[in-house]
Amino acid sequence: MRLTDLAERLRGSGLEVDDSPRRLTEYSYDASNYRVRPRAVVFPRTADDCREVLRVVREAGVPLTMRGGGTSMAGNAVGEGLVVDLSRYLCSIDEIDSKTSSVWVDAGAVLGELRRPEA
């Protein structure tokens, strides 16, 4: 599937997609030494958006890379297909239970935010 077709299918589903050269360069690396330029980056707002992304890439046969904070030291946050950035919208910290040392967060929550005193 061509890049423009993939981006347009995702946009047609109401998803925020960025396939600009600048964004693709930003998402071509993480904290590792790996450099892999994706086809596009999508920013889902809900779990239903994530399901829609999965449906589109499955039908298109495009590889998918899920990305949180981009801090992987092993290249896990880069990929040649579609990068799904969860840290923009799916990043809320829902509940911290100090008694059980448990926390409920969205998949895109980053540790730095969790550690902030007002979190």
mmCIF file of N, CA and C in Angstrom:
data_model
loop_
_atom_site.group_PDB
_atom_site.id
_atom_site.type_symbol
_atom_site.label_atom_id
_atom_site.label_comp_id
_atom_site.label_asym_id
_atom_site.label_seq_id
_atom_site.Cartn_x
_atom_site.Cartn_y
_atom_site.Cartn_z
ATOM 1 N N MET A 1 0.845 -1.186 0.000
ATOM 2 C CA MET A 1 0.000 0.000 0.000
ATOM 3 C C MET A 1 0.883 1.238 0.000
ATOM 4 N N ARG A 2 0.520 2.190 -0.794
ATOM 5 C CA ARG A 2 1.275 3.444 -0.851
ATOM 6 C C ARG A 2 1.060 4.247 0.421
ATOM 7 N N LEU A 3 2.078 5.039 0.760
ATOM 8 C CA LEU A 3 2.046 5.880 1.955
ATOM 9 C C LEU A 3 0.839 6.800 1.964
ATOM 10 N N THR A 4 0.575 7.461 0.858
ATOM 11 C CA THR A 4 -0.545 8.405 0.826
ATOM 12 C C THR A 4 -1.875 7.693 1.028
ATOM 13 N N ASP A 5 -1.998 6.479 0.493
ATOM 14 C CA ASP A 5 -3.237 5.719 0.672
ATOM 15 C C ASP A 5 -3.446 5.350 2.139
ATOM 16 N N LEU A 6 -2.376 4.915 2.808
ATOM 17 C CA LEU A 6 -2.463 4.558 4.220
ATOM 18 C C LEU A 6 -2.863 5.771 5.048
ATOM 19 N N ALA A 7 -2.182 6.878 4.854
ATOM 20 C CA ALA A 7 -2.485 8.090 5.623
ATOM 21 C C ALA A 7 -3.920 8.551 5.364
ATOM 22 N N GLU A 8 -4.357 8.498 4.125
ATOM 23 C CA GLU A 8 -5.716 8.940 3.798
ATOM 24 C C GLU A 8 -6.771 8.008 4.392
ATOM 25 N N ARG A 9 -6.516 6.711 4.399
ATOM 26 C CA ARG A 9 -7.469 5.775 5.023
ATOM 27 C C ARG A 9 -7.599 6.062 6.507
ATOM 28 N N LEU A 10 -6.480 6.327 7.161
ATOM 29 C CA LEU A 10 -6.518 6.632 8.591
ATOM 30 C C LEU A 10 -7.215 7.967 8.842
ATOM 31 N N ARG A 11 -6.901 8.958 8.048
ATOM 32 C CA ARG A 11 -7.563 10.269 8.192
ATOM 33 C C ARG A 11 -9.063 10.144 7.932
ATOM 34 N N GLY A 12 -9.419 9.304 6.968
ATOM 35 C CA GLY A 12 -10.825 9.080 6.657
ATOM 36 C C GLY A 12 -11.590 8.459 7.815
ATOM 37 N N SER A 13 -10.862 7.811 8.708
ATOM 38 C CA SER A 13 -11.477 7.237 9.910
ATOM 39 C C SER A 13 -11.502 8.238 11.059
ATOM 40 N N GLY A 14 -11.074 9.482 10.786
ATOM 41 C CA GLY A 14 -11.098 10.525 11.814
ATOM 42 C C GLY A 14 -9.864 10.547 12.697
ATOM 43 N N LEU A 15 -8.809 9.864 12.287
ATOM 44 C CA LEU A 15 -7.597 9.804 13.096
ATOM 45 C C LEU A 15 -6.628 10.914 12.720
ATOM 46 N N GLU A 16 -5.871 11.369 13.698
ATOM 47 C CA GLU A 16 -4.842 12.377 13.477
ATOM 48 C C GLU A 16 -3.574 11.674 12.986
ATOM 49 N N VAL A 17 -3.162 11.978 11.767
ATOM 50 C CA VAL A 17 -2.013 11.337 11.135
ATOM 51 C C VAL A 17 -1.043 12.417 10.676
ATOM 52 N N ASP A 18 0.241 12.172 10.877
ATOM 53 C CA ASP A 18 1.262 13.097 10.400
ATOM 54 C C ASP A 18 2.269 12.307 9.580
ATOM 55 N N ASP A 19 2.413 12.666 8.323
ATOM 56 C CA ASP A 19 3.391 12.028 7.453
ATOM 57 C C ASP A 19 4.337 13.056 6.847
ATOM 58 N N SER A 20 4.485 14.184 7.545
ATOM 59 C CA SER A 20 5.398 15.228 7.080
ATOM 60 C C SER A 20 6.842 14.765 7.266
ATOM 61 N N PRO A 21 7.742 15.216 6.416
ATOM 62 C CA PRO A 21 9.151 14.818 6.552
ATOM 63 C C PRO A 21 9.721 15.105 7.945
ATOM 64 N N ARG A 22 9.371 16.227 8.517
ATOM 65 C CA ARG A 22 9.876 16.574 9.847
ATOM 66 C C ARG A 22 9.429 15.554 10.891
ATOM 67 N N ARG A 23 8.142 15.219 10.901
ATOM 68 C CA ARG A 23 7.608 14.271 11.890
ATOM 69 C C ARG A 23 8.225 12.888 11.692
ATOM 70 N N LEU A 24 8.376 12.461 10.442
ATOM 71 C CA LEU A 24 8.962 11.147 10.187
ATOM 72 C C LEU A 24 10.408 11.085 10.661
ATOM 73 N N THR A 25 11.129 12.173 10.528
ATOM 74 C CA THR A 25 12.501 12.223 11.044
ATOM 75 C C THR A 25 12.496 12.147 12.566
ATOM 76 N N GLU A 26 11.599 12.878 13.212
ATOM 77 C CA GLU A 26 11.514 12.857 14.678
ATOM 78 C C GLU A 26 11.219 11.457 15.209
ATOM 79 N N TYR A 27 10.425 10.700 14.500
ATOM 80 C CA TYR A 27 10.016 9.376 14.953
ATOM 81 C C TYR A 27 10.883 8.248 14.381
ATOM 82 N N SER A 28 11.974 8.594 13.742
ATOM 83 C CA SER A 28 12.851 7.570 13.184
ATOM 84 C C SER A 28 13.887 7.083 14.192
ATOM 85 N N TYR A 29 13.866 7.631 15.400
ATOM 86 C CA TYR A 29 14.821 7.188 16.424
ATOM 87 C C TYR A 29 14.172 7.209 17.798
ATOM 88 N N ASP A 30 14.785 6.463 18.708
ATOM 89 C CA ASP A 30 14.399 6.485 20.119
ATOM 90 C C ASP A 30 15.694 6.623 20.908
ATOM 91 N N ALA A 31 15.751 6.151 22.125
ATOM 92 C CA ALA A 31 16.957 6.293 22.943
ATOM 93 C C ALA A 31 18.046 5.287 22.553
ATOM 94 N N SER A 32 17.772 4.434 21.583
ATOM 95 C CA SER A 32 18.758 3.454 21.116
ATOM 96 C C SER A 32 19.588 4.065 19.984
ATOM 97 N N ASN A 33 20.459 3.266 19.396
ATOM 98 C CA ASN A 33 21.246 3.694 18.237
ATOM 99 C C ASN A 33 20.542 3.416 16.914
ATOM 100 N N TYR A 34 19.358 2.794 16.944
ATOM 101 C CA TYR A 34 18.643 2.443 15.730
ATOM 102 C C TYR A 34 18.001 3.668 15.093
ATOM 103 N N ARG A 35 17.998 3.684 13.764
ATOM 104 C CA ARG A 35 17.356 4.745 12.998
ATOM 105 C C ARG A 35 16.521 4.082 11.915
ATOM 106 N N VAL A 36 15.197 4.166 12.053
ATOM 107 C CA VAL A 36 14.280 3.549 11.091
ATOM 108 C C VAL A 36 13.167 4.556 10.822
ATOM 109 N N ARG A 37 13.037 4.984 9.581
ATOM 110 C CA ARG A 37 12.034 5.994 9.221
ATOM 111 C C ARG A 37 10.674 5.315 8.999
ATOM 112 N N PRO A 38 9.645 5.755 9.734
ATOM 113 C CA PRO A 38 8.313 5.164 9.533
ATOM 114 C C PRO A 38 7.633 5.729 8.292
ATOM 115 N N ARG A 39 6.533 5.100 7.901
ATOM 116 C CA ARG A 39 5.725 5.609 6.789
ATOM 117 C C ARG A 39 4.861 6.783 7.236
ATOM 118 N N ALA A 40 4.373 6.691 8.468
ATOM 119 C CA ALA A 40 3.515 7.741 9.019
ATOM 120 C C ALA A 40 3.429 7.546 10.534
ATOM 121 N N VAL A 41 2.935 8.580 11.210
ATOM 122 C CA VAL A 41 2.732 8.535 12.655
ATOM 123 C C VAL A 41 1.270 8.886 12.915
ATOM 124 N N VAL A 42 0.622 8.112 13.766
ATOM 125 C CA VAL A 42 -0.780 8.357 14.102
ATOM 126 C C VAL A 42 -0.886 8.588 15.608
ATOM 127 N N PHE A 43 -1.811 9.467 15.991
ATOM 128 C CA PHE A 43 -1.996 9.861 17.386
ATOM 129 C C PHE A 43 -3.430 9.548 17.832
ATOM 130 N N PRO A 44 -3.685 8.311 18.277
ATOM 131 C CA PRO A 44 -5.044 7.960 18.703
ATOM 132 C C PRO A 44 -5.431 8.681 19.993
ATOM 133 N N ARG A 45 -6.721 8.941 20.131
ATOM 134 C CA ARG A 45 -7.240 9.613 21.327
ATOM 135 C C ARG A 45 -7.946 8.652 22.278
ATOM 136 N N THR A 46 -8.383 7.508 21.746
ATOM 137 C CA THR A 46 -9.158 6.560 22.547
ATOM 138 C C THR A 46 -8.753 5.124 22.214
ATOM 139 N N ALA A 47 -9.224 4.198 23.036
ATOM 140 C CA ALA A 47 -9.003 2.779 22.751
ATOM 141 C C ALA A 47 -9.681 2.386 21.444
ATOM 142 N N ASP A 48 -10.840 2.968 21.157
ATOM 143 C CA ASP A 48 -11.517 2.683 19.887
ATOM 144 C C ASP A 48 -10.677 3.157 18.701
ATOM 145 N N ASP A 49 -10.003 4.297 18.850
ATOM 146 C CA ASP A 49 -9.089 4.752 17.797
ATOM 147 C C ASP A 49 -7.980 3.724 17.571
ATOM 148 N N CYS A 50 -7.452 3.171 18.653
ATOM 149 C CA CYS A 50 -6.404 2.148 18.539
ATOM 150 C C CYS A 50 -6.915 0.929 17.793
ATOM 151 N N ARG A 51 -8.139 0.522 18.076
ATOM 152 C CA ARG A 51 -8.735 -0.613 17.373
ATOM 153 C C ARG A 51 -8.875 -0.312 15.879
ATOM 154 N N GLU A 52 -9.240 0.908 15.552
ATOM 155 C CA GLU A 52 -9.384 1.300 14.148
ATOM 156 C C GLU A 52 -8.023 1.282 13.447
ATOM 157 N N VAL A 53 -6.998 1.774 14.112
ATOM 158 C CA VAL A 53 -5.650 1.730 13.545
ATOM 159 C C VAL A 53 -5.259 0.286 13.264
ATOM 160 N N LEU A 54 -5.496 -0.596 14.219
ATOM 161 C CA LEU A 54 -5.167 -2.015 14.033
ATOM 162 C C LEU A 54 -5.910 -2.615 12.849
ATOM 163 N N ARG A 55 -7.170 -2.256 12.690
ATOM 164 C CA ARG A 55 -7.969 -2.770 11.569
ATOM 165 C C ARG A 55 -7.362 -2.322 10.237
ATOM 166 N N VAL A 56 -7.028 -1.038 10.140
ATOM 167 C CA VAL A 56 -6.511 -0.495 8.873
ATOM 168 C C VAL A 56 -5.167 -1.107 8.518
ATOM 169 N N VAL A 57 -4.246 -1.200 9.469
ATOM 170 C CA VAL A 57 -2.924 -1.748 9.138
ATOM 171 C C VAL A 57 -2.996 -3.244 8.838
ATOM 172 N N ARG A 58 -3.909 -3.951 9.511
ATOM 173 C CA ARG A 58 -4.070 -5.378 9.225
ATOM 174 C C ARG A 58 -4.544 -5.563 7.785
ATOM 175 N N GLU A 59 -5.552 -4.794 7.391
ATOM 176 C CA GLU A 59 -6.067 -4.892 6.018
ATOM 177 C C GLU A 59 -5.027 -4.480 4.986
ATOM 178 N N ALA A 60 -4.191 -3.495 5.348
ATOM 179 C CA ALA A 60 -3.195 -2.977 4.415
ATOM 180 C C ALA A 60 -1.902 -3.793 4.416
ATOM 181 N N GLY A 61 -1.721 -4.649 5.419
ATOM 182 C CA GLY A 61 -0.489 -5.414 5.511
ATOM 183 C C GLY A 61 0.719 -4.561 5.860
ATOM 184 N N VAL A 62 0.492 -3.515 6.654
ATOM 185 C CA VAL A 62 1.553 -2.582 7.029
ATOM 186 C C VAL A 62 2.026 -2.894 8.453
ATOM 187 N N PRO A 63 3.345 -2.958 8.679
ATOM 188 C CA PRO A 63 3.844 -3.181 10.042
ATOM 189 C C PRO A 63 3.444 -2.053 10.982
ATOM 190 N N LEU A 64 3.316 -2.381 12.247
ATOM 191 C CA LEU A 64 2.863 -1.427 13.262
ATOM 192 C C LEU A 64 3.842 -1.413 14.428
ATOM 193 N N THR A 65 4.158 -0.225 14.905
ATOM 194 C CA THR A 65 5.009 -0.062 16.082
ATOM 195 C C THR A 65 4.275 0.826 17.072
ATOM 196 N N MET A 66 4.037 0.298 18.272
ATOM 197 C CA MET A 66 3.423 1.100 19.330
ATOM 198 C C MET A 66 4.531 1.874 20.037
ATOM 199 N N ARG A 67 4.267 3.125 20.382
ATOM 200 C CA ARG A 67 5.284 3.982 20.988
ATOM 201 C C ARG A 67 4.685 4.728 22.168
ATOM 202 N N GLY A 68 5.400 4.664 23.279
ATOM 203 C CA GLY A 68 5.008 5.433 24.463
ATOM 204 C C GLY A 68 5.843 6.695 24.516
ATOM 205 N N GLY A 69 6.826 6.716 25.397
ATOM 206 C CA GLY A 69 7.672 7.896 25.553
ATOM 207 C C GLY A 69 8.869 7.939 24.636
ATOM 208 N N GLY A 70 9.118 6.884 23.863
ATOM 209 C CA GLY A 70 10.256 6.860 22.957
ATOM 210 C C GLY A 70 11.584 6.677 23.665
ATOM 211 N N THR A 71 11.543 6.060 24.847
ATOM 212 C CA THR A 71 12.762 5.916 25.642
ATOM 213 C C THR A 71 13.405 4.545 25.528
ATOM 214 N N SER A 72 12.945 3.731 24.608
ATOM 215 C CA SER A 72 13.496 2.388 24.468
ATOM 216 C C SER A 72 14.990 2.442 24.164
ATOM 217 N N MET A 73 15.734 1.606 24.838
ATOM 218 C CA MET A 73 17.170 1.509 24.614
ATOM 219 C C MET A 73 17.491 0.388 23.619
ATOM 220 N N ALA A 74 16.453 -0.275 23.105
ATOM 221 C CA ALA A 74 16.658 -1.422 22.226
ATOM 222 C C ALA A 74 15.980 -1.262 20.866
ATOM 223 N N GLY A 75 15.541 -0.064 20.520
ATOM 224 C CA GLY A 75 14.913 0.157 19.226
ATOM 225 C C GLY A 75 13.461 -0.259 19.146
ATOM 226 N N ASN A 76 12.823 -0.478 20.283
ATOM 227 C CA ASN A 76 11.434 -0.942 20.286
ATOM 228 C C ASN A 76 10.421 0.122 19.889
ATOM 229 N N ALA A 77 10.808 1.391 19.863
ATOM 230 C CA ALA A 77 9.868 2.468 19.556
ATOM 231 C C ALA A 77 10.008 2.985 18.129
ATOM 232 N N VAL A 78 10.767 2.273 17.283
ATOM 233 C CA VAL A 78 10.926 2.674 15.887
ATOM 234 C C VAL A 78 10.525 1.517 14.977
ATOM 235 N N GLY A 79 10.058 1.861 13.784
ATOM 236 C CA GLY A 79 9.662 0.828 12.840
ATOM 237 C C GLY A 79 9.399 1.420 11.475
ATOM 238 N N GLU A 80 9.462 0.586 10.450
ATOM 239 C CA GLU A 80 9.337 1.060 9.081
ATOM 240 C C GLU A 80 7.896 1.259 8.623
ATOM 241 N N GLY A 81 6.932 0.777 9.369
ATOM 242 C CA GLY A 81 5.533 0.919 8.981
ATOM 243 C C GLY A 81 4.893 2.136 9.625
ATOM 244 N N LEU A 82 3.832 1.903 10.342
ATOM 245 C CA LEU A 82 3.097 2.964 11.023
ATOM 246 C C LEU A 82 3.506 2.991 12.493
ATOM 247 N N VAL A 83 3.858 4.158 12.989
ATOM 248 C CA VAL A 83 4.149 4.329 14.412
ATOM 249 C C VAL A 83 2.902 4.917 15.062
ATOM 250 N N VAL A 84 2.463 4.283 16.139
ATOM 251 C CA VAL A 84 1.294 4.739 16.889
ATOM 252 C C VAL A 84 1.804 5.367 18.184
ATOM 253 N N ASP A 85 1.708 6.690 18.276
ATOM 254 C CA ASP A 85 2.201 7.403 19.460
ATOM 255 C C ASP A 85 1.065 7.537 20.471
ATOM 256 N N LEU A 86 1.220 6.854 21.586
ATOM 257 C CA LEU A 86 0.200 6.875 22.641
ATOM 258 C C LEU A 86 0.428 7.990 23.651
ATOM 259 N N SER A 87 1.588 8.637 23.599
ATOM 260 C CA SER A 87 1.938 9.603 24.648
ATOM 261 C C SER A 87 1.275 10.964 24.483
ATOM 262 N N ARG A 88 0.721 11.264 23.333
ATOM 263 C CA ARG A 88 0.107 12.581 23.134
ATOM 264 C C ARG A 88 -1.251 12.692 23.831
ATOM 265 N N TYR A 89 -2.108 11.682 23.664
ATOM 266 C CA TYR A 89 -3.461 11.764 24.211
ATOM 267 C C TYR A 89 -3.782 10.669 25.233
ATOM 268 N N LEU A 90 -3.193 9.506 25.090
ATOM 269 C CA LEU A 90 -3.510 8.387 25.989
ATOM 270 C C LEU A 90 -2.446 8.306 27.082
ATOM 271 N N CYS A 91 -2.406 9.349 27.906
ATOM 272 C CA CYS A 91 -1.312 9.483 28.870
ATOM 273 C C CYS A 91 -1.783 9.855 30.278
ATOM 274 N N SER A 92 -3.029 9.640 30.580
ATOM 275 C CA SER A 92 -3.525 10.058 31.893
ATOM 276 C C SER A 92 -3.081 9.101 32.996
ATOM 277 N N ILE A 93 -2.922 9.660 34.168
ATOM 278 C CA ILE A 93 -2.615 8.895 35.373
ATOM 279 C C ILE A 93 -3.909 8.842 36.152
ATOM 280 N N ASP A 94 -4.508 7.658 36.213
ATOM 281 C CA ASP A 94 -5.847 7.537 36.758
ATOM 282 C C ASP A 94 -5.883 7.355 38.273
ATOM 283 N N GLU A 95 -5.074 6.461 38.786
ATOM 284 C CA GLU A 95 -5.152 6.166 40.217
ATOM 285 C C GLU A 95 -3.798 5.702 40.733
ATOM 286 N N ILE A 96 -3.406 6.259 41.875
ATOM 287 C CA ILE A 96 -2.193 5.812 42.556
ATOM 288 C C ILE A 96 -2.602 5.314 43.931
ATOM 289 N N ASP A 97 -2.311 4.059 44.200
ATOM 290 C CA ASP A 97 -2.650 3.446 45.485
ATOM 291 C C ASP A 97 -1.347 3.127 46.219
ATOM 292 N N SER A 98 -0.967 4.012 47.141
ATOM 293 C CA SER A 98 0.306 3.830 47.848
ATOM 294 C C SER A 98 0.272 2.633 48.806
ATOM 295 N N LYS A 99 -0.918 2.248 49.251
ATOM 296 C CA LYS A 99 -1.015 1.099 50.156
ATOM 297 C C LYS A 99 -0.600 -0.198 49.478
ATOM 298 N N THR A 100 -0.979 -0.355 48.219
ATOM 299 C CA THR A 100 -0.653 -1.583 47.495
ATOM 300 C C THR A 100 0.482 -1.375 46.481
ATOM 301 N N SER A 101 1.028 -0.171 46.456
ATOM 302 C CA SER A 101 2.073 0.189 45.487
ATOM 303 C C SER A 101 1.609 -0.105 44.060
ATOM 304 N N SER A 102 0.370 0.302 43.756
ATOM 305 C CA SER A 102 -0.225 0.078 42.438
ATOM 306 C C SER A 102 -0.549 1.409 41.785
ATOM 307 N N VAL A 103 -0.545 1.406 40.496
ATOM 308 C CA VAL A 103 -0.915 2.596 39.751
ATOM 309 C C VAL A 103 -1.671 2.174 38.492
ATOM 310 N N TRP A 104 -2.696 2.938 38.152
ATOM 311 C CA TRP A 104 -3.464 2.715 36.924
ATOM 312 C C TRP A 104 -3.201 3.902 36.017
ATOM 313 N N VAL A 105 -2.611 3.627 34.837
ATOM 314 C CA VAL A 105 -2.281 4.688 33.895
ATOM 315 C C VAL A 105 -2.665 4.252 32.483
ATOM 316 N N ASP A 106 -2.774 5.234 31.583
ATOM 317 C CA ASP A 106 -2.945 4.920 30.167
ATOM 318 C C ASP A 106 -1.620 4.411 29.608
ATOM 319 N N ALA A 107 -1.688 3.766 28.474
ATOM 320 C CA ALA A 107 -0.492 3.151 27.870
ATOM 321 C C ALA A 107 0.576 4.163 27.492
ATOM 322 N N GLY A 108 0.205 5.410 27.272
ATOM 323 C CA GLY A 108 1.188 6.418 26.872
ATOM 324 C C GLY A 108 1.743 7.249 28.008
ATOM 325 N N ALA A 109 1.380 6.930 29.239
ATOM 326 C CA ALA A 109 1.915 7.678 30.385
ATOM 327 C C ALA A 109 3.417 7.448 30.490
ATOM 328 N N VAL A 110 4.141 8.503 30.805
ATOM 329 C CA VAL A 110 5.593 8.384 30.938
ATOM 330 C C VAL A 110 5.982 8.496 32.406
ATOM 331 N N LEU A 111 7.058 7.828 32.759
ATOM 332 C CA LEU A 111 7.491 7.732 34.143
ATOM 333 C C LEU A 111 7.769 9.096 34.762
ATOM 334 N N GLY A 112 8.310 10.022 33.989
ATOM 335 C CA GLY A 112 8.598 11.355 34.509
ATOM 336 C C GLY A 112 7.351 12.048 35.046
ATOM 337 N N GLU A 113 6.236 11.900 34.348
ATOM 338 C CA GLU A 113 4.971 12.487 34.811
ATOM 339 C C GLU A 113 4.464 11.773 36.051
ATOM 340 N N LEU A 114 4.621 10.479 36.088
ATOM 341 C CA LEU A 114 4.162 9.691 37.228
ATOM 342 C C LEU A 114 4.931 10.059 38.494
ATOM 343 N N ARG A 115 6.183 10.377 38.343
ATOM 344 C CA ARG A 115 7.028 10.713 39.483
ATOM 345 C C ARG A 115 6.856 12.135 39.981
ATOM 346 N N ARG A 116 6.190 12.993 39.214
ATOM 347 C CA ARG A 116 5.983 14.367 39.669
ATOM 348 C C ARG A 116 5.193 14.371 40.963
ATOM 349 N N PRO A 117 5.566 15.230 41.907
ATOM 350 C CA PRO A 117 4.899 15.241 43.213
ATOM 351 C C PRO A 117 3.383 15.477 43.142
ATOM 352 N N GLU A 118 2.921 16.273 42.193
ATOM 353 C CA GLU A 118 1.479 16.557 42.138
ATOM 354 C C GLU A 118 0.688 15.501 41.384
ATOM 355 N N ALA A 119 1.352 14.470 40.882
ATOM 356 C CA ALA A 119 0.655 13.400 40.148
ATOM 357 C C ALA A 119 -0.199 12.562 41.091
#
